[in-house]
Amino acid sequence: MLNNHTNPVIDCLITRRSCRAYSDRKVDLATLQEILHAGTFAPSGGGAQSVTFVAIQNASLIEELERKNAEILGTPGAHPFYGAGTVIVVLADPQRPTCVEDGALAMGNLMNAAHALGVDSCWIHRAREVFNSEWGKALLKRWGLPERLIGIGHCILGYDSGSGIRPAAPRREDSVLIIS
């Protein structure tokens, strides 16, 4: 594998890591909007743009969403959002056959854009279960969104507290096969 990356995009892709401990520093609105804008440019099946983003910086709503996530995880006292002050809920329209793939690509764009802008991130699962519940459906309705949307992931954003990012694990030797 090549270890010398001089292209800034490749460097961003290789150096991004998930953060699991956040400081209380907020992501400013302009930076958040730039990250969201990049998310909207993720590839989507047939160019359908089946993904909807809901960015949340309201602490009480984040706490409520985190509590629901922890309940689904089976550990009601846990803090699966790791203290992040921003949560982007990525939702997709199941009427599109590529909705899950579209949402996954959008999550990747969000996390890579965040890293490029100096913001830390992590993909938190269980969005599907949260938004498949009666509580989640009611939340979608409150937001004025179709109740049919499915949760793809929670992209948490913020700034590392100093202990939330681990070094990259070595890459598997057998992960790439080139056939000429």
Short mmCIF file of N, CA and C in Angstrom, two decimals:
data_model
loop_
_atom_site.label_atom_id
_atom_site.label_comp_id
_atom_site.label_asym_id
_atom_site.label_seq_id
_atom_site.Cartn_x
_atom_site.Cartn_y
_atom_site.Cartn_z
N MET A 1 0.83 -1.19 0.00
CA MET A 1 0.00 0.00 0.00
C MET A 1 0.87 1.25 0.00
N LEU A 2 0.34 2.28 -0.58
CA LEU A 2 1.05 3.56 -0.60
C LEU A 2 0.91 4.24 0.76
N ASN A 3 2.00 4.74 1.28
CA ASN A 3 1.97 5.43 2.56
C ASN A 3 2.25 6.92 2.40
N ASN A 4 2.65 7.34 1.23
CA ASN A 4 2.96 8.75 1.03
C ASN A 4 1.79 9.42 0.33
N HIS A 5 0.99 10.13 1.08
CA HIS A 5 -0.17 10.81 0.51
C HIS A 5 0.06 12.32 0.58
N THR A 6 0.11 12.94 -0.58
CA THR A 6 0.33 14.38 -0.62
C THR A 6 -0.92 15.13 -1.06
N ASN A 7 -1.92 14.42 -1.50
CA ASN A 7 -3.17 15.05 -1.90
C ASN A 7 -3.98 15.34 -0.63
N PRO A 8 -4.46 16.58 -0.45
CA PRO A 8 -5.18 16.91 0.79
C PRO A 8 -6.48 16.12 0.97
N VAL A 9 -7.14 15.76 -0.10
CA VAL A 9 -8.37 14.97 0.03
C VAL A 9 -8.03 13.57 0.51
N ILE A 10 -7.02 12.96 -0.10
CA ILE A 10 -6.60 11.62 0.34
C ILE A 10 -6.11 11.69 1.78
N ASP A 11 -5.36 12.71 2.11
CA ASP A 11 -4.88 12.88 3.49
C ASP A 11 -6.05 12.94 4.47
N CYS A 12 -7.09 13.68 4.11
CA CYS A 12 -8.28 13.80 4.96
C CYS A 12 -8.93 12.43 5.15
N LEU A 13 -9.07 11.68 4.08
CA LEU A 13 -9.71 10.37 4.15
C LEU A 13 -8.91 9.40 5.02
N ILE A 14 -7.59 9.50 4.95
CA ILE A 14 -6.73 8.57 5.68
C ILE A 14 -6.57 8.96 7.15
N THR A 15 -6.65 10.24 7.47
CA THR A 15 -6.37 10.68 8.84
C THR A 15 -7.62 10.87 9.71
N ARG A 16 -8.82 10.83 9.14
CA ARG A 16 -10.03 11.00 9.95
C ARG A 16 -10.20 9.84 10.91
N ARG A 17 -10.55 10.14 12.14
CA ARG A 17 -10.79 9.14 13.17
C ARG A 17 -12.07 9.48 13.89
N SER A 18 -12.72 8.50 14.45
CA SER A 18 -13.90 8.73 15.27
C SER A 18 -13.49 9.26 16.63
N CYS A 19 -14.26 10.20 17.14
CA CYS A 19 -14.00 10.80 18.46
C CYS A 19 -15.06 10.29 19.43
N ARG A 20 -14.61 9.87 20.60
CA ARG A 20 -15.52 9.32 21.60
C ARG A 20 -15.42 10.03 22.95
N ALA A 21 -14.98 11.30 22.94
CA ALA A 21 -14.99 12.14 24.15
C ALA A 21 -14.87 13.60 23.68
N TYR A 22 -15.93 14.37 23.92
CA TYR A 22 -16.00 15.73 23.39
C TYR A 22 -15.89 16.79 24.48
N SER A 23 -15.28 17.91 24.11
CA SER A 23 -15.24 19.07 24.99
C SER A 23 -16.59 19.79 24.87
N ASP A 24 -16.78 20.84 25.65
CA ASP A 24 -18.05 21.57 25.58
C ASP A 24 -18.03 22.69 24.52
N ARG A 25 -16.97 22.77 23.74
CA ARG A 25 -16.88 23.76 22.66
C ARG A 25 -17.90 23.44 21.57
N LYS A 26 -18.70 24.42 21.19
CA LYS A 26 -19.74 24.25 20.18
C LYS A 26 -19.20 24.40 18.76
N VAL A 27 -19.80 23.69 17.84
CA VAL A 27 -19.53 23.88 16.42
C VAL A 27 -20.34 25.11 15.99
N ASP A 28 -19.66 26.10 15.42
CA ASP A 28 -20.36 27.33 15.04
C ASP A 28 -21.26 27.08 13.84
N LEU A 29 -22.25 27.95 13.67
CA LEU A 29 -23.27 27.76 12.65
C LEU A 29 -22.69 27.71 11.24
N ALA A 30 -21.75 28.59 10.91
CA ALA A 30 -21.17 28.61 9.55
C ALA A 30 -20.47 27.29 9.24
N THR A 31 -19.73 26.76 10.21
CA THR A 31 -19.03 25.49 10.01
C THR A 31 -20.05 24.36 9.87
N LEU A 32 -21.07 24.36 10.72
CA LEU A 32 -22.11 23.34 10.64
C LEU A 32 -22.80 23.37 9.27
N GLN A 33 -23.10 24.56 8.79
CA GLN A 33 -23.75 24.68 7.48
C GLN A 33 -22.85 24.16 6.36
N GLU A 34 -21.55 24.39 6.48
CA GLU A 34 -20.62 23.90 5.47
C GLU A 34 -20.55 22.37 5.47
N ILE A 35 -20.56 21.78 6.66
CA ILE A 35 -20.56 20.32 6.78
C ILE A 35 -21.85 19.75 6.18
N LEU A 36 -22.98 20.35 6.52
CA LEU A 36 -24.26 19.89 5.98
C LEU A 36 -24.31 20.04 4.46
N HIS A 37 -23.78 21.14 3.96
CA HIS A 37 -23.75 21.36 2.51
C HIS A 37 -22.98 20.23 1.82
N ALA A 38 -21.83 19.87 2.39
CA ALA A 38 -21.04 18.76 1.82
C ALA A 38 -21.85 17.46 1.87
N GLY A 39 -22.61 17.25 2.94
CA GLY A 39 -23.44 16.05 3.05
C GLY A 39 -24.46 15.95 1.94
N THR A 40 -24.99 17.09 1.51
CA THR A 40 -26.01 17.07 0.46
C THR A 40 -25.43 16.70 -0.90
N PHE A 41 -24.11 16.72 -1.02
CA PHE A 41 -23.48 16.37 -2.29
C PHE A 41 -22.99 14.92 -2.34
N ALA A 42 -23.36 14.13 -1.36
CA ALA A 42 -23.01 12.70 -1.41
C ALA A 42 -23.71 12.06 -2.60
N PRO A 43 -23.06 11.08 -3.23
CA PRO A 43 -23.73 10.37 -4.32
C PRO A 43 -25.02 9.72 -3.82
N SER A 44 -25.99 9.61 -4.72
CA SER A 44 -27.23 8.91 -4.37
C SER A 44 -27.72 8.16 -5.60
N GLY A 45 -28.36 7.03 -5.35
CA GLY A 45 -28.85 6.19 -6.44
C GLY A 45 -29.77 6.97 -7.37
N GLY A 46 -29.42 6.99 -8.64
CA GLY A 46 -30.21 7.69 -9.63
C GLY A 46 -30.26 9.19 -9.42
N GLY A 47 -29.37 9.71 -8.58
CA GLY A 47 -29.37 11.14 -8.28
C GLY A 47 -30.61 11.58 -7.52
N ALA A 48 -31.28 10.65 -6.85
CA ALA A 48 -32.57 10.92 -6.22
C ALA A 48 -32.50 11.79 -4.96
N GLN A 49 -31.33 11.88 -4.34
CA GLN A 49 -31.17 12.69 -3.12
C GLN A 49 -32.24 12.32 -2.08
N SER A 50 -32.24 11.06 -1.70
CA SER A 50 -33.28 10.54 -0.79
C SER A 50 -33.01 10.86 0.68
N VAL A 51 -31.92 11.57 0.97
CA VAL A 51 -31.50 11.80 2.35
C VAL A 51 -32.00 13.14 2.87
N THR A 52 -32.41 13.14 4.14
CA THR A 52 -32.79 14.35 4.86
C THR A 52 -31.89 14.46 6.08
N PHE A 53 -31.40 15.66 6.35
CA PHE A 53 -30.52 15.92 7.49
C PHE A 53 -31.25 16.78 8.51
N VAL A 54 -31.17 16.41 9.77
CA VAL A 54 -31.71 17.23 10.85
C VAL A 54 -30.55 17.51 11.80
N ALA A 55 -30.10 18.76 11.83
CA ALA A 55 -28.99 19.15 12.70
C ALA A 55 -29.55 19.68 14.01
N ILE A 56 -29.06 19.13 15.10
CA ILE A 56 -29.57 19.48 16.43
C ILE A 56 -28.44 20.00 17.29
N GLN A 57 -28.64 21.20 17.86
CA GLN A 57 -27.70 21.73 18.84
C GLN A 57 -28.41 22.10 20.14
N ASN A 58 -29.67 21.75 20.23
CA ASN A 58 -30.46 21.99 21.43
C ASN A 58 -30.10 20.90 22.45
N ALA A 59 -29.50 21.31 23.57
CA ALA A 59 -28.97 20.35 24.55
C ALA A 59 -30.03 19.41 25.09
N SER A 60 -31.23 19.92 25.39
CA SER A 60 -32.26 19.05 25.96
C SER A 60 -32.76 18.03 24.95
N LEU A 61 -32.87 18.42 23.68
CA LEU A 61 -33.28 17.46 22.65
C LEU A 61 -32.19 16.41 22.41
N ILE A 62 -30.93 16.85 22.41
CA ILE A 62 -29.82 15.89 22.27
C ILE A 62 -29.85 14.89 23.42
N GLU A 63 -30.09 15.38 24.62
CA GLU A 63 -30.13 14.50 25.80
C GLU A 63 -31.27 13.48 25.67
N GLU A 64 -32.43 13.94 25.20
CA GLU A 64 -33.57 13.05 25.02
C GLU A 64 -33.29 11.99 23.95
N LEU A 65 -32.72 12.43 22.84
CA LEU A 65 -32.37 11.52 21.74
C LEU A 65 -31.32 10.51 22.20
N GLU A 66 -30.35 10.99 22.97
CA GLU A 66 -29.30 10.10 23.49
C GLU A 66 -29.90 9.07 24.45
N ARG A 67 -30.84 9.50 25.28
CA ARG A 67 -31.48 8.59 26.22
C ARG A 67 -32.22 7.47 25.47
N LYS A 68 -32.94 7.84 24.40
CA LYS A 68 -33.64 6.83 23.59
C LYS A 68 -32.64 5.86 22.95
N ASN A 69 -31.53 6.42 22.46
CA ASN A 69 -30.49 5.60 21.84
C ASN A 69 -29.92 4.62 22.87
N ALA A 70 -29.66 5.09 24.08
CA ALA A 70 -29.10 4.24 25.14
C ALA A 70 -30.08 3.15 25.55
N GLU A 71 -31.37 3.47 25.59
CA GLU A 71 -32.38 2.46 25.91
C GLU A 71 -32.36 1.33 24.88
N ILE A 72 -32.28 1.71 23.60
CA ILE A 72 -32.23 0.70 22.53
C ILE A 72 -30.95 -0.12 22.63
N LEU A 73 -29.86 0.53 23.01
CA LEU A 73 -28.58 -0.15 23.21
C LEU A 73 -28.67 -1.18 24.33
N GLY A 74 -29.63 -0.97 25.24
CA GLY A 74 -29.79 -1.89 26.36
C GLY A 74 -29.06 -1.43 27.61
N THR A 75 -28.54 -0.21 27.59
CA THR A 75 -27.85 0.37 28.73
C THR A 75 -28.39 1.78 28.98
N PRO A 76 -29.54 1.87 29.63
CA PRO A 76 -30.23 3.16 29.78
C PRO A 76 -29.39 4.28 30.41
N GLY A 77 -28.41 3.97 31.20
CA GLY A 77 -27.58 5.01 31.82
C GLY A 77 -26.39 5.44 30.99
N ALA A 78 -26.20 4.82 29.83
CA ALA A 78 -25.03 5.11 28.99
C ALA A 78 -25.16 6.47 28.31
N HIS A 79 -24.05 6.95 27.78
CA HIS A 79 -24.00 8.22 27.05
C HIS A 79 -23.38 7.97 25.67
N PRO A 80 -24.16 7.36 24.76
CA PRO A 80 -23.60 6.99 23.46
C PRO A 80 -23.26 8.17 22.54
N PHE A 81 -23.61 9.41 22.93
CA PHE A 81 -23.23 10.57 22.13
C PHE A 81 -21.96 11.22 22.66
N TYR A 82 -21.38 10.65 23.70
CA TYR A 82 -20.05 11.02 24.21
C TYR A 82 -19.88 12.51 24.52
N GLY A 83 -20.95 13.21 24.83
CA GLY A 83 -20.85 14.62 25.18
C GLY A 83 -20.80 15.57 23.99
N ALA A 84 -21.05 15.08 22.78
CA ALA A 84 -21.03 15.94 21.60
C ALA A 84 -22.17 16.96 21.68
N GLY A 85 -21.88 18.18 21.28
CA GLY A 85 -22.87 19.26 21.34
C GLY A 85 -23.68 19.43 20.08
N THR A 86 -23.38 18.64 19.05
CA THR A 86 -24.13 18.69 17.80
C THR A 86 -24.40 17.27 17.34
N VAL A 87 -25.63 17.02 16.95
CA VAL A 87 -26.01 15.73 16.39
C VAL A 87 -26.71 15.99 15.06
N ILE A 88 -26.23 15.36 14.01
CA ILE A 88 -26.94 15.40 12.74
C ILE A 88 -27.60 14.04 12.56
N VAL A 89 -28.93 14.06 12.54
CA VAL A 89 -29.68 12.83 12.29
C VAL A 89 -29.78 12.70 10.77
N VAL A 90 -29.34 11.56 10.27
CA VAL A 90 -29.43 11.29 8.83
C VAL A 90 -30.57 10.32 8.62
N LEU A 91 -31.54 10.78 7.83
CA LEU A 91 -32.75 10.02 7.54
C LEU A 91 -32.82 9.79 6.04
N ALA A 92 -33.52 8.76 5.63
CA ALA A 92 -33.66 8.50 4.19
C ALA A 92 -35.05 7.98 3.89
N ASP A 93 -35.46 8.18 2.65
CA ASP A 93 -36.78 7.79 2.20
C ASP A 93 -36.76 6.34 1.72
N PRO A 94 -37.44 5.44 2.43
CA PRO A 94 -37.41 4.03 2.06
C PRO A 94 -38.13 3.73 0.74
N GLN A 95 -38.79 4.72 0.16
CA GLN A 95 -39.40 4.51 -1.15
C GLN A 95 -38.33 4.45 -2.25
N ARG A 96 -37.12 4.84 -1.93
CA ARG A 96 -35.98 4.74 -2.85
C ARG A 96 -35.23 3.45 -2.55
N PRO A 97 -34.97 2.61 -3.54
CA PRO A 97 -34.32 1.32 -3.28
C PRO A 97 -32.89 1.45 -2.75
N THR A 98 -32.25 2.58 -2.96
CA THR A 98 -30.86 2.76 -2.48
C THR A 98 -30.79 3.67 -1.26
N CYS A 99 -31.89 3.77 -0.51
CA CYS A 99 -31.92 4.74 0.60
C CYS A 99 -30.84 4.48 1.66
N VAL A 100 -30.58 3.24 2.01
CA VAL A 100 -29.57 2.94 3.03
C VAL A 100 -28.18 3.30 2.52
N GLU A 101 -27.90 2.93 1.28
CA GLU A 101 -26.60 3.26 0.69
C GLU A 101 -26.44 4.77 0.56
N ASP A 102 -27.51 5.45 0.14
CA ASP A 102 -27.47 6.91 0.02
C ASP A 102 -27.15 7.54 1.37
N GLY A 103 -27.82 7.06 2.41
CA GLY A 103 -27.60 7.60 3.76
C GLY A 103 -26.19 7.33 4.27
N ALA A 104 -25.66 6.13 3.97
CA ALA A 104 -24.30 5.79 4.40
C ALA A 104 -23.27 6.70 3.72
N LEU A 105 -23.48 6.94 2.42
CA LEU A 105 -22.57 7.85 1.71
C LEU A 105 -22.66 9.26 2.28
N ALA A 106 -23.87 9.69 2.61
CA ALA A 106 -24.04 11.02 3.20
C ALA A 106 -23.34 11.11 4.55
N MET A 107 -23.44 10.07 5.36
CA MET A 107 -22.73 10.04 6.65
C MET A 107 -21.23 10.18 6.42
N GLY A 108 -20.71 9.47 5.43
CA GLY A 108 -19.28 9.58 5.12
C GLY A 108 -18.91 10.99 4.72
N ASN A 109 -19.72 11.62 3.87
CA ASN A 109 -19.43 13.00 3.47
C ASN A 109 -19.42 13.93 4.68
N LEU A 110 -20.40 13.76 5.59
CA LEU A 110 -20.46 14.61 6.78
C LEU A 110 -19.19 14.47 7.61
N MET A 111 -18.78 13.22 7.87
CA MET A 111 -17.62 13.00 8.73
C MET A 111 -16.32 13.48 8.08
N ASN A 112 -16.19 13.26 6.77
CA ASN A 112 -14.98 13.72 6.08
C ASN A 112 -14.94 15.24 5.96
N ALA A 113 -16.08 15.86 5.70
CA ALA A 113 -16.14 17.33 5.65
C ALA A 113 -15.81 17.91 7.02
N ALA A 114 -16.36 17.30 8.07
CA ALA A 114 -16.06 17.78 9.42
C ALA A 114 -14.56 17.73 9.68
N HIS A 115 -13.94 16.61 9.36
CA HIS A 115 -12.50 16.47 9.58
C HIS A 115 -11.71 17.51 8.80
N ALA A 116 -12.12 17.75 7.55
CA ALA A 116 -11.44 18.75 6.72
C ALA A 116 -11.53 20.15 7.33
N LEU A 117 -12.58 20.38 8.13
CA LEU A 117 -12.78 21.69 8.75
C LEU A 117 -12.32 21.73 10.21
N GLY A 118 -11.65 20.67 10.67
CA GLY A 118 -11.12 20.65 12.03
C GLY A 118 -12.13 20.27 13.09
N VAL A 119 -13.24 19.66 12.69
CA VAL A 119 -14.29 19.24 13.62
C VAL A 119 -14.22 17.71 13.73
N ASP A 120 -14.36 17.22 14.94
CA ASP A 120 -14.33 15.78 15.18
C ASP A 120 -15.73 15.20 15.05
N SER A 121 -15.81 13.89 14.76
CA SER A 121 -17.11 13.27 14.52
C SER A 121 -17.07 11.79 14.89
N CYS A 122 -18.27 11.21 14.90
CA CYS A 122 -18.41 9.77 15.07
C CYS A 122 -19.78 9.36 14.57
N TRP A 123 -19.88 8.20 13.95
CA TRP A 123 -21.16 7.63 13.51
C TRP A 123 -21.71 6.84 14.68
N ILE A 124 -22.92 7.20 15.11
CA ILE A 124 -23.59 6.47 16.18
C ILE A 124 -24.78 5.73 15.57
N HIS A 125 -24.83 4.45 15.81
CA HIS A 125 -25.89 3.60 15.25
C HIS A 125 -27.19 3.75 16.04
N ARG A 126 -28.14 2.93 15.70
CA ARG A 126 -29.46 2.81 16.32
C ARG A 126 -30.45 3.90 15.90
N ALA A 127 -30.10 4.69 14.89
CA ALA A 127 -31.06 5.69 14.38
C ALA A 127 -32.27 5.00 13.77
N ARG A 128 -32.06 3.86 13.14
CA ARG A 128 -33.20 3.15 12.53
C ARG A 128 -34.20 2.76 13.60
N GLU A 129 -33.71 2.19 14.69
CA GLU A 129 -34.60 1.77 15.77
C GLU A 129 -35.27 2.97 16.44
N VAL A 130 -34.51 4.05 16.65
CA VAL A 130 -35.08 5.24 17.29
C VAL A 130 -36.24 5.78 16.46
N PHE A 131 -36.03 5.92 15.14
CA PHE A 131 -37.06 6.54 14.30
C PHE A 131 -38.10 5.56 13.79
N ASN A 132 -37.94 4.29 14.14
CA ASN A 132 -38.97 3.30 13.87
C ASN A 132 -39.93 3.17 15.06
N SER A 133 -39.56 3.78 16.17
CA SER A 133 -40.39 3.72 17.38
C SER A 133 -41.50 4.77 17.31
N GLU A 134 -42.49 4.61 18.14
CA GLU A 134 -43.58 5.61 18.21
C GLU A 134 -43.01 6.97 18.60
N TRP A 135 -42.05 6.98 19.53
CA TRP A 135 -41.41 8.23 19.96
C TRP A 135 -40.72 8.91 18.77
N GLY A 136 -40.00 8.13 17.98
CA GLY A 136 -39.30 8.67 16.82
C GLY A 136 -40.25 9.17 15.75
N LYS A 137 -41.31 8.41 15.51
CA LYS A 137 -42.31 8.83 14.52
C LYS A 137 -42.96 10.15 14.95
N ALA A 138 -43.24 10.29 16.24
CA ALA A 138 -43.82 11.54 16.75
C ALA A 138 -42.84 12.70 16.57
N LEU A 139 -41.56 12.42 16.76
CA LEU A 139 -40.54 13.46 16.57
C LEU A 139 -40.47 13.89 15.11
N LEU A 140 -40.50 12.93 14.20
CA LEU A 140 -40.52 13.26 12.77
C LEU A 140 -41.73 14.15 12.45
N LYS A 141 -42.87 13.78 12.99
CA LYS A 141 -44.10 14.56 12.76
C LYS A 141 -43.93 15.97 13.31
N ARG A 142 -43.38 16.08 14.50
CA ARG A 142 -43.14 17.40 15.13
C ARG A 142 -42.22 18.26 14.27
N TRP A 143 -41.26 17.62 13.61
CA TRP A 143 -40.33 18.34 12.73
C TRP A 143 -40.94 18.63 11.36
N GLY A 144 -42.14 18.14 11.10
CA GLY A 144 -42.78 18.35 9.80
C GLY A 144 -42.25 17.43 8.71
N LEU A 145 -41.70 16.29 9.10
CA LEU A 145 -41.13 15.33 8.15
C LEU A 145 -42.04 14.12 8.01
N PRO A 146 -41.98 13.45 6.86
CA PRO A 146 -42.80 12.24 6.67
C PRO A 146 -42.41 11.15 7.67
N GLU A 147 -43.41 10.52 8.26
CA GLU A 147 -43.15 9.47 9.24
C GLU A 147 -42.55 8.22 8.62
N ARG A 148 -42.56 8.12 7.30
CA ARG A 148 -42.01 6.93 6.63
C ARG A 148 -40.47 6.94 6.61
N LEU A 149 -39.85 8.10 6.86
CA LEU A 149 -38.39 8.17 6.80
C LEU A 149 -37.77 7.19 7.78
N ILE A 150 -36.64 6.62 7.38
CA ILE A 150 -35.92 5.70 8.26
C ILE A 150 -34.62 6.36 8.71
N GLY A 151 -34.22 6.03 9.92
CA GLY A 151 -32.96 6.54 10.44
C GLY A 151 -31.79 5.74 9.90
N ILE A 152 -30.79 6.45 9.42
CA ILE A 152 -29.57 5.81 8.93
C ILE A 152 -28.48 5.88 9.99
N GLY A 153 -28.30 7.03 10.59
CA GLY A 153 -27.28 7.18 11.62
C GLY A 153 -27.36 8.54 12.26
N HIS A 154 -26.68 8.66 13.40
CA HIS A 154 -26.50 9.94 14.07
C HIS A 154 -25.04 10.32 13.86
N CYS A 155 -24.78 11.42 13.23
CA CYS A 155 -23.42 11.92 13.06
C CYS A 155 -23.19 12.95 14.16
N ILE A 156 -22.42 12.56 15.18
CA ILE A 156 -22.16 13.50 16.26
C ILE A 156 -20.93 14.32 15.90
N LEU A 157 -20.98 15.60 16.28
CA LEU A 157 -19.92 16.54 15.94
C LEU A 157 -19.49 17.34 17.16
N GLY A 158 -18.24 17.73 17.17
CA GLY A 158 -17.71 18.57 18.23
C GLY A 158 -16.20 18.57 18.17
N TYR A 159 -15.60 18.79 19.34
CA TYR A 159 -14.14 18.88 19.41
C TYR A 159 -13.64 17.95 20.51
N ASP A 160 -12.62 17.21 20.20
CA ASP A 160 -12.03 16.23 21.10
C ASP A 160 -11.69 16.86 22.45
N SER A 161 -12.00 16.16 23.51
CA SER A 161 -11.68 16.62 24.87
C SER A 161 -10.21 16.40 25.20
N GLY A 162 -9.50 15.72 24.32
CA GLY A 162 -8.10 15.41 24.57
C GLY A 162 -7.87 13.92 24.75
N SER A 163 -8.96 13.17 24.89
CA SER A 163 -8.82 11.73 25.10
C SER A 163 -9.77 10.90 24.25
N GLY A 164 -10.41 11.52 23.27
CA GLY A 164 -11.45 10.82 22.54
C GLY A 164 -11.06 10.18 21.23
N ILE A 165 -9.82 10.39 20.79
CA ILE A 165 -9.41 9.86 19.48
C ILE A 165 -8.25 8.89 19.65
N ARG A 166 -8.46 7.69 19.15
CA ARG A 166 -7.40 6.67 19.20
C ARG A 166 -6.65 6.65 17.88
N PRO A 167 -5.40 6.18 17.88
CA PRO A 167 -4.68 6.04 16.61
C PRO A 167 -5.33 4.99 15.72
N ALA A 168 -5.06 5.08 14.46
CA ALA A 168 -5.60 4.11 13.50
C ALA A 168 -5.03 2.73 13.77
N ALA A 169 -5.89 1.74 13.64
CA ALA A 169 -5.44 0.36 13.73
C ALA A 169 -4.68 0.04 12.44
N PRO A 170 -3.73 -0.89 12.51
CA PRO A 170 -3.05 -1.28 11.27
C PRO A 170 -4.07 -1.80 10.26
N ARG A 171 -3.84 -1.52 9.01
CA ARG A 171 -4.74 -1.99 7.95
C ARG A 171 -4.47 -3.46 7.69
N ARG A 172 -5.52 -4.20 7.38
CA ARG A 172 -5.39 -5.62 7.05
C ARG A 172 -4.56 -5.78 5.77
N GLU A 173 -3.65 -6.71 5.79
CA GLU A 173 -2.80 -6.99 4.63
C GLU A 173 -3.61 -7.54 3.46
N ASP A 174 -4.68 -8.28 3.75
CA ASP A 174 -5.44 -8.96 2.70
C ASP A 174 -6.73 -8.21 2.32
N SER A 175 -6.79 -6.90 2.60
CA SER A 175 -8.03 -6.16 2.34
C SER A 175 -8.18 -5.69 0.90
N VAL A 176 -7.12 -5.77 0.12
CA VAL A 176 -7.16 -5.30 -1.27
C VAL A 176 -6.65 -6.39 -2.20
N LEU A 177 -7.38 -6.60 -3.25
CA LEU A 177 -6.97 -7.54 -4.29
C LEU A 177 -7.06 -6.82 -5.62
N ILE A 178 -5.96 -6.76 -6.34
CA ILE A 178 -5.95 -6.15 -7.67
C ILE A 178 -5.77 -7.25 -8.69
N ILE A 179 -6.71 -7.31 -9.63
CA ILE A 179 -6.63 -8.32 -10.68
C ILE A 179 -6.43 -7.58 -12.00
N SER A 180 -5.32 -7.89 -12.67
CA SER A 180 -5.02 -7.21 -13.93
C SER A 180 -5.47 -8.03 -15.11
#
